[in-house]
Coordinates of C-alpha atoms and ligand atoms in Angstrom, one line a residue:
X1 CA 25.5 22.1 8.3
X2 CA 25.3 25.3 6.3
X3 CA 22.8 24.9 3.5
X4 CA 25.5 25.7 0.8
X5 CA 27.5 22.7 2.0
X6 CA 24.8 20.2 1.5
X7 CA 26.3 17.3 -0.4
X8 CA 25.1 16.5 -3.8
X9 CA 23.8 13.1 -2.6
X10 CA 21.3 14.8 -0.3
X11 CA 20.2 17.2 -3.1
X12 CA 19.6 14.2 -5.4
X13 CA 17.8 12.3 -2.7
X14 CA 15.4 15.1 -2.1
X15 CA 14.9 15.4 -5.9
X16 CA 14.1 11.7 -6.1
X17 CA 11.9 11.6 -3.0
X18 CA 9.7 14.6 -3.9
X19 CA 9.8 14.8 -7.7
X20 CA 10.9 11.3 -8.7
X21 CA 13.8 12.5 -10.9
X22 CA 17.3 10.9 -10.8
X23 CA 19.4 13.8 -12.0
X24 CA 19.4 17.5 -12.5
X25 CA 19.0 19.2 -15.9
X26 CA 21.8 21.5 -17.0
X27 CA 22.2 24.5 -14.6
X28 CA 19.7 23.3 -12.1
X29 CA 22.3 22.1 -9.6
X30 CA 24.4 25.3 -9.9
X31 CA 21.3 27.5 -9.5
X32 CA 20.1 25.6 -6.4
X33 CA 23.6 25.8 -4.8
X34 CA 23.7 29.5 -5.4
X35 CA 20.4 30.0 -3.6
X36 CA 21.2 27.7 -0.8
X37 CA 24.2 29.9 -0.3
X38 CA 21.8 32.8 0.2
X39 CA 22.7 34.7 -2.9
X40 CA 20.4 36.6 -5.4
X41 CA 19.9 34.8 -8.6
X42 CA 18.3 35.5 -12.0
X43 CA 17.3 32.5 -14.1
X44 CA 16.5 32.6 -17.8
X45 CA 15.1 29.4 -19.1
X46 CA 12.6 28.6 -21.8
X47 CA 9.1 27.4 -21.0
X48 CA 9.4 23.7 -19.9
X49 CA 13.1 24.2 -19.1
X50 CA 12.6 23.2 -15.5
X51 CA 12.5 26.5 -13.6
X52 CA 10.2 25.5 -10.8
X53 CA 12.6 22.9 -9.3
X54 CA 15.3 25.7 -9.1
X55 CA 13.4 27.3 -6.2
X56 CA 11.3 24.4 -5.0
X57 CA 14.3 22.3 -4.1
X58 CA 16.0 25.0 -2.1
X59 CA 12.6 25.6 -0.4
X60 CA 12.7 22.0 0.7
X61 CA 16.3 22.2 1.8
X62 CA 16.3 25.5 3.6
X63 CA 14.6 26.1 6.9
X64 CA 11.4 28.1 6.9
X65 CA 8.9 28.9 4.1
X66 CA 9.6 30.0 0.6
X67 CA 7.4 32.9 -0.6
X68 CA 6.7 32.6 -4.3
X69 CA 5.3 35.6 -6.2
X70 CA 3.2 34.6 -9.2
X71 CA 1.0 36.8 -11.4
X72 CA -2.0 34.6 -12.0
X73 CA -4.3 32.6 -9.8
X74 CA -4.4 29.8 -12.3
X75 CA -0.7 29.4 -12.3
X76 CA -0.5 29.4 -8.5
X77 CA -3.3 26.8 -8.4
X78 CA -1.5 24.6 -10.8
X79 CA 1.8 24.8 -9.0
X80 CA 0.2 24.2 -5.6
X81 CA -1.7 21.2 -6.9
X82 CA 1.5 19.8 -8.4
X83 CA 3.4 20.2 -5.2
X84 CA 0.7 18.8 -2.9
X85 CA 0.4 15.8 -5.3
X86 CA 4.0 15.2 -4.6
X87 CA 3.6 15.4 -0.8
X88 CA 5.0 18.9 -0.4
X89 CA 3.2 21.3 2.0
X90 CA 2.3 24.2 -0.2
X91 CA -0.5 26.8 -0.3
X92 CA -1.6 29.9 -2.2
X93 CA -2.8 33.1 -0.6
X94 CA -5.0 35.0 -3.1
X95 CA -8.3 36.7 -3.6
X96 CA -10.0 33.5 -4.8
X97 CA -9.8 31.8 -1.3
X98 CA -12.6 32.3 1.2
X99 CA -12.0 33.7 4.7
X100 CA -11.7 30.4 6.5
X101 CA -9.2 29.1 4.0
X102 CA -7.0 32.2 4.3
X103 CA -7.2 32.1 8.1
X104 CA -6.0 28.5 8.1
X105 CA -3.2 29.3 5.6
X106 CA -2.0 32.3 7.7
X107 CA -1.9 30.1 10.8
X108 CA 0.1 27.4 8.9
X109 CA 2.5 30.1 7.7
X110 CA 3.1 31.4 11.2
X111 CA 3.6 28.0 12.6
X112 CA 6.1 27.2 9.9
X113 CA 4.1 24.3 8.5
X114 CA 4.3 25.3 4.9
X115 CA 7.4 24.8 2.7
X116 CA 6.1 27.1 0.0
X117 CA 3.6 29.9 0.0
X118 CA 2.4 31.2 -3.4
X119 CA 1.1 34.8 -3.3
X120 CA 0.0 37.4 -5.7
X121 CA 2.1 40.6 -5.9
X122 CA -0.8 42.7 -4.5
X123 CA -1.2 40.4 -1.5
X124 CA 2.5 40.3 -1.0
X125 CA 2.8 44.1 -0.8
X126 CA -0.2 44.2 1.5
X127 CA 1.3 41.6 3.8
X128 CA 4.9 42.8 3.8
X129 CA 4.4 44.5 7.2
X130 CA 2.1 41.9 8.7
X131 CA 2.0 38.2 7.9
X132 CA 5.5 38.2 6.3
X133 CA 7.0 39.7 9.4
X134 CA 5.6 36.8 11.5
X135 CA 7.0 34.1 9.2
X136 CA 10.4 32.6 8.9
X137 CA 11.0 33.2 5.2
X138 CA 13.6 31.0 3.5
X139 CA 13.7 32.7 0.1
X140 CA 11.7 34.9 -2.3
X141 CA 11.0 33.5 -5.7
X142 CA 9.7 35.9 -8.3
X143 CA 8.1 33.8 -11.0
X144 CA 7.4 35.3 -14.5
X145 CA 9.7 38.1 -13.4
X146 CA 9.5 39.8 -16.8
X147 CA 6.1 41.1 -15.6
X148 CA 8.2 43.7 -13.8
X149 CA 9.4 45.3 -17.0
X150 CA 7.6 48.0 -18.8
X151 CA 9.3 46.8 -22.0
X152 CA 8.1 43.3 -21.7
X153 CA 4.9 42.0 -23.2
X154 CA 3.1 41.2 -19.9
X155 CA 3.8 44.2 -17.8
X156 CA 2.0 44.1 -14.4
X157 CA 2.1 47.3 -12.4
X158 CA 1.8 45.4 -9.1
X159 CA 5.2 43.9 -9.9
X160 CA 6.8 47.3 -9.9
X161 CA 6.6 47.5 -6.1
X162 CA 8.5 44.4 -5.4
X163 CA 11.6 46.4 -5.0
X164 CA 10.6 46.9 -1.4
X165 CA 11.4 43.2 -0.6
X166 CA 15.1 43.7 -0.3
X167 CA 14.6 46.9 1.7
X168 CA 12.3 45.1 4.2
X169 CA 14.0 41.7 4.2
X170 CA 17.6 42.3 3.3
X171 CA 18.8 38.9 4.6
X172 CA 16.4 36.8 2.5
X173 CA 17.8 35.8 -1.0
X174 CA 15.7 36.5 -4.1
X175 CA 15.5 34.3 -7.1
X176 CA 13.8 35.8 -10.2
X177 CA 12.8 33.5 -13.0
X178 CA 11.6 34.1 -16.5
X179 CA 11.4 32.7 -20.0
X180 CA 11.9 36.1 -21.6
X181 CA 15.4 36.4 -22.7
X182 CA 16.1 39.8 -24.0
X183 CA 18.7 42.1 -22.5
X184 CA 16.5 45.1 -21.7
X185 CA 14.1 43.0 -19.7
X186 CA 16.9 41.2 -17.9
X187 CA 18.5 44.5 -16.8
X188 CA 15.1 45.9 -15.8
X189 CA 14.4 42.9 -13.6
X190 CA 17.7 43.3 -11.7
X191 CA 17.2 47.0 -11.3
X192 CA 13.6 46.9 -10.2
X193 CA 14.0 44.1 -7.8
X194 CA 17.2 45.7 -6.5
X195 CA 19.0 42.4 -6.8
X196 CA 22.3 42.3 -5.0
X197 CA 25.1 41.3 -7.3
X198 CA 23.0 38.6 -8.8
X199 CA 24.4 35.7 -10.7
X200 CA 22.6 35.3 -14.0
X201 CA 22.0 31.8 -15.3
X202 CA 20.9 31.6 -19.0
X203 CA 20.1 28.2 -20.3
X204 CA 19.7 27.2 -23.9
X205 CA 16.4 28.2 -25.4
X206 CA 16.4 25.1 -27.6
X207 CA 13.3 22.9 -27.3
X208 CA 14.4 19.9 -29.4
X209 CA 11.2 18.0 -28.6
X210 CA 9.0 20.4 -30.6
X211 CA 8.8 19.6 -34.3
X212 CA 8.6 22.6 -36.6
X213 CA 6.7 22.8 -39.9
X214 CA 5.3 25.5 -42.2
X215 CA 2.7 25.2 -44.9
X216 CA 2.9 27.9 -47.4
X217 CA 0.2 29.6 -49.4
X218 CA -2.8 27.5 -48.2
X219 CA -6.2 28.9 -48.5
X220 CA -9.0 28.3 -46.0
X221 CA -10.2 25.0 -47.5
X222 CA -6.8 23.5 -47.5
X223 CA -6.1 24.7 -44.0
X224 CA -9.3 23.0 -42.8
X225 CA -8.3 19.8 -44.4
X226 CA -4.8 19.9 -43.1
X227 CA -6.0 20.7 -39.6
X228 CA -8.4 17.8 -39.6
X229 CA -5.7 15.4 -40.8
X230 CA -3.3 16.8 -38.3
X231 CA -5.8 16.3 -35.4
X232 CA -6.5 12.8 -36.7
X233 CA -2.9 12.0 -36.2
X234 CA -3.2 13.2 -32.6
X235 CA -6.3 11.4 -31.5
X236 CA -7.5 12.6 -28.1
X237 CA -4.4 14.8 -27.6
X238 CA -4.6 18.3 -26.4
X239 CA -3.7 21.2 -28.7
X240 CA -4.1 24.9 -29.3
X241 CA -4.9 26.7 -32.6
X242 CA -3.8 30.3 -32.5
X243 CA -5.8 32.6 -34.9
X244 CA -5.3 36.3 -35.7
X245 CA -8.9 37.3 -35.2
X246 CA -11.7 36.6 -32.7
X247 CA -14.1 35.6 -35.6
X248 CA -11.6 33.1 -36.9
X249 CA -11.3 31.4 -33.5
X250 CA -15.1 31.0 -33.6
X251 CA -15.3 29.7 -37.1
X252 CA -12.4 27.2 -36.6
X253 CA -14.0 26.0 -33.4
X254 CA -17.3 25.5 -35.1
X255 CA -15.7 23.6 -37.9
X256 CA -14.0 21.3 -35.5
X257 CA -17.2 20.8 -33.5
X258 CA -19.1 19.8 -36.6
X259 CA -16.5 17.1 -37.0
X260 CA -17.1 15.8 -33.5
X261 CA -14.0 17.3 -32.0
X262 CA -14.4 18.9 -28.6
X263 CA -13.2 22.5 -29.2
X264 CA -13.6 25.8 -27.2
X265 CA -12.8 29.4 -28.0
X266 CA -10.8 31.9 -26.0
X267 CA -10.3 35.5 -26.8
X268 CA -10.2 38.9 -25.1
X269 CA -13.8 39.9 -25.7
X270 CA -15.3 36.9 -23.9
X271 CA -16.4 37.5 -20.3
X272 CA -13.7 36.4 -17.8
X273 CA -16.1 33.7 -16.5
X274 CA -16.2 32.2 -20.0
X275 CA -12.5 32.5 -20.5
X276 CA -11.9 30.7 -17.2
X277 CA -14.3 28.0 -18.2
X278 CA -12.5 27.4 -21.5
X279 CA -9.2 27.3 -19.7
X280 CA -10.5 25.0 -17.1
X281 CA -12.1 22.6 -19.6
X282 CA -8.8 22.5 -21.5
X283 CA -6.7 21.8 -18.4
X284 CA -9.1 19.0 -17.3
X285 CA -9.3 17.5 -20.8
X286 CA -13.0 18.2 -21.2
X287 CA -12.1 19.9 -24.5
X288 CA -9.4 18.7 -26.7
X289 CA -8.7 21.9 -28.7
X290 CA -8.7 25.6 -27.8
X291 CA -9.0 28.0 -30.7
X292 CA -7.5 31.2 -29.3
X293 CA -6.1 34.6 -30.0
X294 CA -2.8 35.4 -28.4
X295 CA -4.6 36.2 -25.2
X296 CA -4.5 32.5 -24.3
X297 CA -1.7 30.8 -22.6
X298 CA 0.0 32.8 -19.9
X299 CA -2.2 31.1 -17.3
X300 CA -1.6 27.6 -18.7
X301 CA 0.9 25.3 -17.1
X302 CA -0.7 22.1 -18.7
X303 CA 2.3 19.9 -19.3
X304 CA 0.6 17.6 -21.9
X305 CA -0.3 20.1 -24.7
X306 CA 0.9 17.9 -27.6
X307 CA 0.6 20.3 -30.5
X308 CA 0.2 23.9 -31.5
X309 CA -1.1 25.2 -34.8
X310 CA -0.8 28.8 -36.0
X311 CA -3.7 29.4 -38.3
X312 CA -2.2 32.8 -39.1
X313 CA 1.4 34.2 -39.2
X314 CA 2.4 35.6 -35.8
X315 CA 3.8 39.1 -35.7
X316 CA 7.2 38.3 -34.3
X317 CA 9.4 35.3 -33.5
X318 CA 9.1 36.1 -29.7
X319 CA 5.3 35.7 -29.8
X320 CA 5.6 32.6 -32.0
X321 CA 8.2 30.9 -29.8
X322 CA 6.2 31.7 -26.7
X323 CA 3.1 30.2 -28.2
X324 CA 4.7 27.0 -29.6
X325 CA 6.5 26.8 -26.2
X326 CA 3.1 25.8 -24.6
X327 CA 3.4 22.4 -26.2
X328 CA 5.5 19.6 -24.8
X329 CA 6.4 21.0 -21.4
X330 CA 6.8 17.5 -20.2
X331 CA 9.6 17.0 -22.7
X332 CA 7.7 14.5 -24.9
X333 CA 7.7 14.9 -28.6
X334 CA 5.1 17.5 -29.7
X335 CA 4.2 19.0 -33.1
X336 CA 3.9 22.5 -34.3
X337 CA 2.6 23.8 -37.6
X338 CA 2.4 27.3 -39.0
X339 CA 0.3 28.4 -42.0
X340 CA 2.0 31.1 -44.0
X341 CA 0.0 33.1 -46.5
X342 CA 0.4 36.3 -48.4
X343 CA -2.8 37.7 -47.1
X344 CA -1.5 37.5 -43.5
X345 CA 1.7 39.1 -44.5
X346 CA -0.1 42.0 -46.1
X347 CA -2.3 42.5 -43.1
X348 CA 0.5 42.3 -40.6
X349 CA 2.6 44.7 -42.6
X350 CA -0.3 47.1 -42.5
X351 CA -0.6 46.7 -38.7
X352 CA 3.1 47.2 -38.2
X353 CA 3.2 50.3 -40.4
X354 CA 0.3 51.8 -38.5
X355 CA 1.7 51.0 -35.1
X356 CA 3.6 53.6 -33.1
X357 CA 6.9 51.8 -33.7
X358 CA 6.9 51.1 -37.3
X359 CA 10.6 50.3 -37.8
X360 CA 10.9 47.9 -35.0
X361 CA 7.7 46.1 -35.8
X362 CA 8.4 45.8 -39.5
X363 CA 11.9 44.4 -38.6
X364 CA 10.3 41.8 -36.2
X365 CA 7.8 40.8 -38.9
X366 CA 10.6 40.4 -41.4
X367 CA 12.4 38.0 -39.1
X368 CA 9.2 36.0 -38.7
X369 CA 8.9 36.0 -42.5
X370 CA 12.4 34.7 -42.7
X371 CA 11.5 31.8 -40.5
X372 CA 8.4 31.0 -42.6
X373 CA 10.4 31.1 -45.8
X374 CA 13.5 29.3 -44.6
X375 CA 15.2 26.8 -46.8
X376 CA 17.7 26.0 -44.1
X377 CA 17.0 24.3 -40.7
X378 CA 14.2 26.3 -39.1
X379 CA 15.5 25.7 -35.6
X380 CA 18.8 27.3 -36.5
X381 CA 16.8 30.5 -37.4
X382 CA 14.9 30.4 -34.1
X383 CA 18.0 29.9 -32.0
X384 CA 20.0 32.5 -33.9
X385 CA 17.2 35.0 -33.2
X386 CA 17.7 34.4 -29.5
X387 CA 21.5 34.8 -29.9
X388 CA 22.4 31.1 -29.9
X389 CA 24.3 29.4 -32.6
X390 CA 23.5 25.8 -33.3
X391 CA 26.3 23.7 -34.7
X392 CA 24.1 21.2 -36.4
X393 CA 20.8 20.9 -38.3
X394 CA 18.0 19.8 -35.9
X395 CA 16.6 16.9 -37.9
X396 CA 13.1 17.7 -36.4
X397 CA 11.9 20.4 -38.8
X398 CA 10.3 20.1 -42.2
X399 CA 13.3 21.5 -44.0
X400 CA 15.6 19.0 -42.3
X401 CA 13.3 16.1 -43.0
X402 CA 12.5 17.1 -46.6
X403 CA 15.1 19.4 -47.9
X404 CA 13.6 21.6 -50.6
X405 CA 14.2 20.5 -54.2
X406 CA 14.3 23.0 -57.0
X407 CA 13.2 23.0 -60.6
X408 CA 13.4 25.4 -63.5
X409 CA 10.3 27.4 -62.9
X410 CA 11.0 30.1 -65.5
X411 CA 7.8 29.5 -67.5
X412 CA 5.6 29.6 -64.4
X413 CA 7.2 32.8 -63.2
X414 CA 6.9 34.3 -66.7
X415 CA 3.2 33.5 -66.9
X416 CA 2.5 35.3 -63.6
X417 CA 4.7 38.3 -64.3
X418 CA 3.2 38.6 -67.8
X419 CA -0.3 38.7 -66.3
X420 CA 0.8 41.4 -63.9
X421 CA 2.3 43.4 -66.7
X422 CA -0.7 43.0 -69.0
X423 CA -3.0 44.3 -66.3
X424 CA -0.8 47.4 -66.0
X425 CA 0.4 46.3 -62.5
X426 CA -3.0 47.2 -61.1
X427 CA -3.9 43.8 -59.5
X428 CA -3.4 42.0 -56.2
X429 CA -2.7 38.3 -55.8
X430 CA -6.4 37.2 -55.7
X431 CA -7.2 38.6 -59.2
X432 CA -3.9 37.5 -60.5
X433 CA -4.7 33.9 -59.6
X434 CA -8.1 34.3 -61.2
X435 CA -6.6 35.5 -64.4
X436 CA -4.0 32.7 -64.5
X437 CA -6.6 30.1 -63.7
X438 CA -9.1 31.5 -66.2
X439 CA -11.8 32.3 -63.5
X440 CA -14.6 34.6 -64.6
X441 CA -14.7 36.3 -61.2
X442 CA -16.5 39.6 -60.8
X443 CA -13.2 41.5 -60.4
X444 CA -12.0 39.9 -63.7
X445 CA -15.0 40.7 -65.8
X446 CA -15.3 44.1 -64.3
X447 CA -12.0 45.2 -65.7
X448 CA -12.3 43.0 -68.8
X449 CA -9.3 40.9 -67.8
X450 CA -10.8 37.9 -69.5
X451 CA -9.6 39.4 -72.8
X452 CA -6.0 39.4 -71.8
X453 CA -3.7 37.0 -73.6
X454 CA -2.6 35.5 -70.3
X455 CA -6.2 34.7 -69.2
X456 CA -6.3 31.0 -68.3
X457 CA -2.6 30.6 -69.2
X458 CA -1.9 28.9 -65.9
X459 CA -4.9 26.7 -65.8
X460 CA -2.8 23.5 -65.4
X461 CA -1.5 24.8 -62.0
X462 CA -4.0 24.5 -59.1
X463 CA -4.9 27.7 -57.3
X464 CA -3.2 26.6 -54.1
X465 CA 0.0 26.0 -55.9
X466 CA -0.2 29.4 -57.5
X467 CA -0.4 31.0 -54.0
X468 CA 2.7 29.0 -53.0
X469 CA 4.6 30.0 -56.2
X470 CA 3.6 33.7 -55.7
X471 CA 5.0 33.6 -52.1
X472 CA 8.2 32.1 -53.5
X473 CA 8.4 34.8 -56.2
X474 CA 7.9 37.5 -53.6
X475 CA 10.7 36.0 -51.5
X476 CA 13.0 35.8 -54.6
X477 CA 12.3 39.5 -55.2
X478 CA 10.6 39.1 -58.6
X479 CA 7.8 41.5 -57.6
X480 CA 7.0 43.8 -54.7
X481 CA 3.7 44.6 -53.0
X482 CA 2.7 48.2 -53.1
X483 CA 1.1 48.4 -49.6
X484 CA 0.0 51.9 -50.2
X485 CA -1.7 51.1 -53.5
X486 CA -4.3 48.5 -52.6
X487 CA -1.6 45.9 -52.4
X488 CA -1.0 45.8 -56.1
X489 CA 1.9 43.8 -57.4
X490 CA 4.8 45.6 -59.1
X491 CA 7.4 43.9 -61.1
X492 CA 11.0 44.5 -60.1
X493 CA 14.0 44.7 -62.3
X494 CA 15.1 41.1 -61.7
X495 CA 11.5 40.2 -62.4
X496 CA 11.8 41.9 -65.7
X497 CA 14.9 40.0 -66.5
X498 CA 13.0 36.8 -66.1
X499 CA 9.9 38.1 -67.9
X500 CA 12.1 38.9 -71.0
X501 CA 14.0 35.7 -70.9
X502 CA 17.3 37.2 -69.9
X503 CA 17.7 34.9 -66.9
X504 CA 16.0 31.8 -65.5
X505 CA 14.1 31.2 -62.2
X506 CA 14.5 28.3 -59.8
X507 CA 11.4 27.4 -57.8
X508 CA 10.9 24.9 -55.0
X509 CA 8.9 21.8 -55.8
X510 CA 5.6 21.8 -54.0
X511 CA 4.9 18.6 -52.2
X512 CA 1.4 17.3 -51.7
X513 CA 0.8 15.1 -48.7
X514 CA -1.4 12.1 -48.6
X515 CA -4.4 12.9 -46.4
X516 CA -4.8 10.6 -43.4
X517 CA -8.4 9.9 -44.2
X518 CA -8.6 6.2 -43.9
X519 CA -9.1 4.6 -40.5
X520 CA -5.7 3.0 -40.3
X521 CA -3.9 6.3 -41.0
X522 CA -6.2 8.1 -38.5
X523 CA -5.1 5.7 -35.8
X524 CA -1.5 6.3 -36.6
X525 CA 0.1 8.1 -33.7
X526 CA 3.2 10.2 -33.4
X527 CA 6.3 8.1 -33.5
X528 CA 7.3 6.4 -30.3
X529 CA 9.5 8.7 -28.3
X530 CA 12.7 6.7 -28.7
X531 CA 15.1 9.4 -27.7
X532 CA 13.3 10.1 -24.5
X533 CA 13.4 6.6 -23.0
X534 CA 16.1 5.7 -20.5
X535 CA 18.7 3.4 -21.7
X536 CA 18.0 -0.3 -21.7
X537 CA 14.2 0.0 -21.9
X538 CA 12.3 -1.5 -24.8
X539 CA 11.0 1.2 -27.0
X540 CA 8.1 -0.8 -28.1
X541 CA 5.0 0.8 -26.7
X542 CA 1.8 -1.2 -26.1
X543 CA -0.8 1.2 -27.4
X544 CA -3.7 -0.6 -25.7
X545 CA -1.9 -0.5 -22.4
X546 CA -1.1 3.2 -22.9
X547 CA -4.8 3.9 -23.5
X548 CA -5.8 1.8 -20.4
X549 CA -3.3 3.8 -18.3
X550 CA -4.6 7.0 -19.6
X551 CA -8.1 6.0 -18.6
X552 CA -7.0 4.9 -15.1
X553 CA -5.2 8.3 -14.7
X554 CA -8.4 10.1 -15.8
X555 CA -10.5 8.2 -13.3
X556 CA -8.1 9.0 -10.5
X557 CA -7.9 12.6 -11.5
X558 CA -11.7 13.0 -11.6
X559 CA -12.0 11.4 -8.1
X560 CA -9.6 14.0 -6.7
X561 CA -10.9 16.9 -9.0
X562 CA -7.3 17.3 -10.3
X563 CA -6.1 17.7 -13.9
X564 CA -4.9 14.4 -15.3
X565 CA -1.3 15.7 -15.9
X566 CA -1.0 16.5 -12.2
X567 CA -1.7 12.9 -11.3
X568 CA 1.0 11.6 -13.7
X569 CA 2.5 13.3 -16.7
X570 CA 2.2 11.9 -20.2
X571 CA 5.9 11.1 -20.0
X572 CA 5.4 8.9 -17.0
X573 CA 2.5 7.1 -18.7
X574 CA 4.8 6.4 -21.7
X575 CA 7.5 5.1 -19.4
X576 CA 5.0 2.9 -17.7
X577 CA 3.6 1.4 -20.9
X578 CA 7.1 0.7 -22.2
X579 CA 8.9 -0.6 -19.1
X580 CA 5.7 -2.2 -17.5
X581 CA 6.7 -2.3 -13.9
X582 CA 4.9 -5.0 -11.9
X583 CA 6.1 -4.2 -8.3
X584 CA 5.7 -1.1 -6.3
X585 CA 9.5 -0.8 -6.1
X586 CA 9.8 -0.9 -9.9
X587 CA 6.9 1.6 -10.2
X588 CA 8.8 4.0 -7.9
X589 CA 11.9 3.8 -10.0
X590 CA 10.1 5.4 -12.9
X591 CA 11.4 8.9 -13.6
X592 CA 8.8 11.4 -12.4
X593 CA 7.4 9.2 -9.6
X594 CA 8.4 10.3 -6.1
X595 CA 7.7 8.6 -2.8
X596 CA 4.3 10.1 -2.3
X597 CA 2.9 9.1 -5.7
X598 CA 4.5 5.7 -5.4
X599 CA 2.6 5.0 -2.2
X600 CA -0.6 6.6 -3.5
X601 CA -0.9 5.2 -7.0
X602 CA 1.5 2.3 -7.2
X603 CA -0.9 -0.5 -6.4
X604 CA -3.6 0.4 -8.9
X605 CA -1.2 1.0 -11.7
X606 CA 0.7 -2.2 -11.3
X607 CA -2.5 -4.2 -11.0
X608 CA -3.5 -2.8 -14.4
X609 CA -0.1 -3.4 -15.9
X610 CA -0.1 -7.0 -14.7
X611 CA -3.0 -7.7 -17.0
X612 CA -0.9 -6.7 -20.0
X613 CA 2.4 -8.6 -19.3
Ligands
ADP1 P1 9.2 25.9 -16.5 O1 8.6 26.4 -15.3 O2 10.6 26.3 -16.8 O3 8.3 26.1 -17.7 P2 8.8 23.4 -15.2 O4 9.4 23.7 -14.0 O5 7.3 23.3 -15.3 O6 9.3 24.3 -16.4 O7 9.4 22.0 -15.8 C1 9.0 21.4 -17.0 C2 8.9 19.9 -16.8 O8 10.2 19.4 -16.7 C3 8.1 19.5 -15.6 O9 7.3 18.4 -16.0 C4 9.2 19.1 -14.6 O10 8.7 18.2 -13.7 C5 10.3 18.5 -15.5 N1 11.6 18.6 -14.9 C6 12.2 19.6 -14.3 N2 13.4 19.3 -13.8 C7 13.6 18.0 -14.2 C8 14.7 17.1 -14.0 N3 15.8 17.4 -13.4 N4 14.5 15.8 -14.5 C9 13.4 15.5 -15.2 N5 12.4 16.3 -15.4 C10 12.4 17.5 -14.9
ZN2 ZN1 15.9 21.5 -38.7

C-alpha cells in the first residue's frame, strides 16, 4: 500500500498506540497525509500547537529513518527522551555524545533500526556525503525552521547550508516547522531550503489555555507582593519570571529564595555551564522558578510550565507571545501576568530610538503598549497582531473577566496637570508623585517645590495609584513625555482643556486585590480545568490524590533520571485524578497514555489510585 493511501483508522491507531491520543488536532491529519504522499510541507503552528506529531507520525508510518534537524542539544534530548518513553526507537547524533554512543547510533542508522534520528545542522552537513548516504531516509524534518532566516530572531548560520538537502536527496520530502509566523521568514524558509512547491499549513495562533493579565503602574514593592501572592496560588508549580536586566533577575531570585521558594537565575553573562545547570534544574523540578532575561527559553520544551510573569514590559508583541508561549504546552490552564510601568516604557523608548531601526522598533513598542493599555479583550489584540480576527471575546483575560469601570476623574487629572504646570513642565513622573503626595524628597527640596500650591494636594491618593493614573493620562493624551529632555512631562492641548475646566476626564477605577496571605488562600489552586476534561468525566478533582500521583511520578522520574513531565504530563495526572481508573485497561484509555506507558506504569498508578476510591 502506498503511504498516502493509508486509511485514517491506521493513522489513528498509530497515534493511540504510541502517543495515547484518540484524535488529531486541526491540520495534523492533512499535514501528515501530505508528507506521507512525499510532498514538501511548511508548518506554522504556535508553541504547544502539536508540531512534533506532524513529522513523528509519518516517520512511524513510512519505511526508513526520519532525519530531524534541531538547533539545540537540549531540544533534541527532550524529544528523544519523550519518544523513547513512548516506545519509539529514536536517537540524537550530536557533539555531546561520546565516541561509543555515536558508533552505536551510526550502526543502528545503517541497519535501519531507528525510526527517528535527531541531528544538529553542523553534523547533518558533515554527514551528508557519508552516514546519510548509507541510510534509508524516510523524510527530513527541519525543526525551528525560522533559524534559517536572517530576518528572524534566532538566526543560525549553520541552517543556511540546509539548501543542499534537496540537491543531494531530491526524492526525500522535507517538512519545515516553526512557530514564527511572519511572511518574510516564511518566504525565506521556502527559498533557503529550496522547497519544491510546498504546501503551507498555518494554524491558529490562539492559545486559549493561557490566561492574560496586566498590572499597571506597580512599583517594586507592589510587584514583589503581587509575585509572592501569585506564586502562593501556584504552589509547587513551575514558572518563569522574565526581567529586563541581569541585575533584576538576580535580585528577584534572591527575594524569592528568602521566602523559601527555590529559584534560579539565567542570563547571557553566566557561564554556559551555569546556564545549563539552571535549565536542567528547572526541567527536572529541582527549582520551581527561573528568573531570566530573554535569553532563556529556546532550549526549553518543558510541557508543565504553569505560569509566566513579565517583571518588565517586553519590547514587542512577538517577544511577549513567544515568552508567554512557554507556559501550558500541555494544553492545561496556565497563567500569565505582565507588569506595565512608565519607567519601562521610557527606557524601552530610549533603546528603540537608539537602535539602528528606530521606526520599526518604536512601532513594535507601540503595539506592545497598546496591548498593555487595552480596555478591550487582550487576546483580540494579540490575535489581530498575528493577522487573525477573533469573532468573540476570550473570557480568559483580565479585561474580559473584569471590564474596566470609569469614573469622573477630572479633579485627579487637574491636580496632576496643575503640579506639572506650576513646576514649569520641568519634572518627570517620580518628582510629580512626590509633589502630589507631599514628600520632602531631595529633588523636591532642591528645587523648592514644597512651596508650590499643589504640594501635597494629592495626599489622599496612594503613590501606586498615582502611577496608574499617570499611565492612564498618558494613554489619554493629556501629557507627553519629552524623551530628549530628561523625560519631563509636557501638557498637551487636550490636557490644557481639562486643566482649565473646559472638558472633563474619565479614568478607569483601580481595583485592589485581596492578598492571598492566609493559609487557606495560599492553598487555593487554579480552578479545575473543566473545559479540558473529556465528556462524561467528573470534574471534581481529588487534590490529595493529585499530590500523591505527582509524588509517584517524581519517584519514577528520578529512578530513570528523566524529567517528570516526560514520564506523564500534568494533563494526564489531572485526568487520572478525576477519572480514577482502577484497571490497566482503563488506565490505557486515558488520553496521552500509549501502549508502552500503559505496560510500564499502569500497575503502580492504579495501585495508588485504588487507595483513594
Ligand atoms: P510544539 O512542538 O508545536 O510546540 P508539541 O508537539 O510539543 O508542540 O505538542 C504540544 C503538546 O500537545 C504535547 O504535549 C503533545 O503531546 C500534545 N499533542 C499533540 N498532538 C496532540 C493530539 N492530537 N491530541 C492531544 N494532544 C496532542
Ligand atoms: Zn479576553
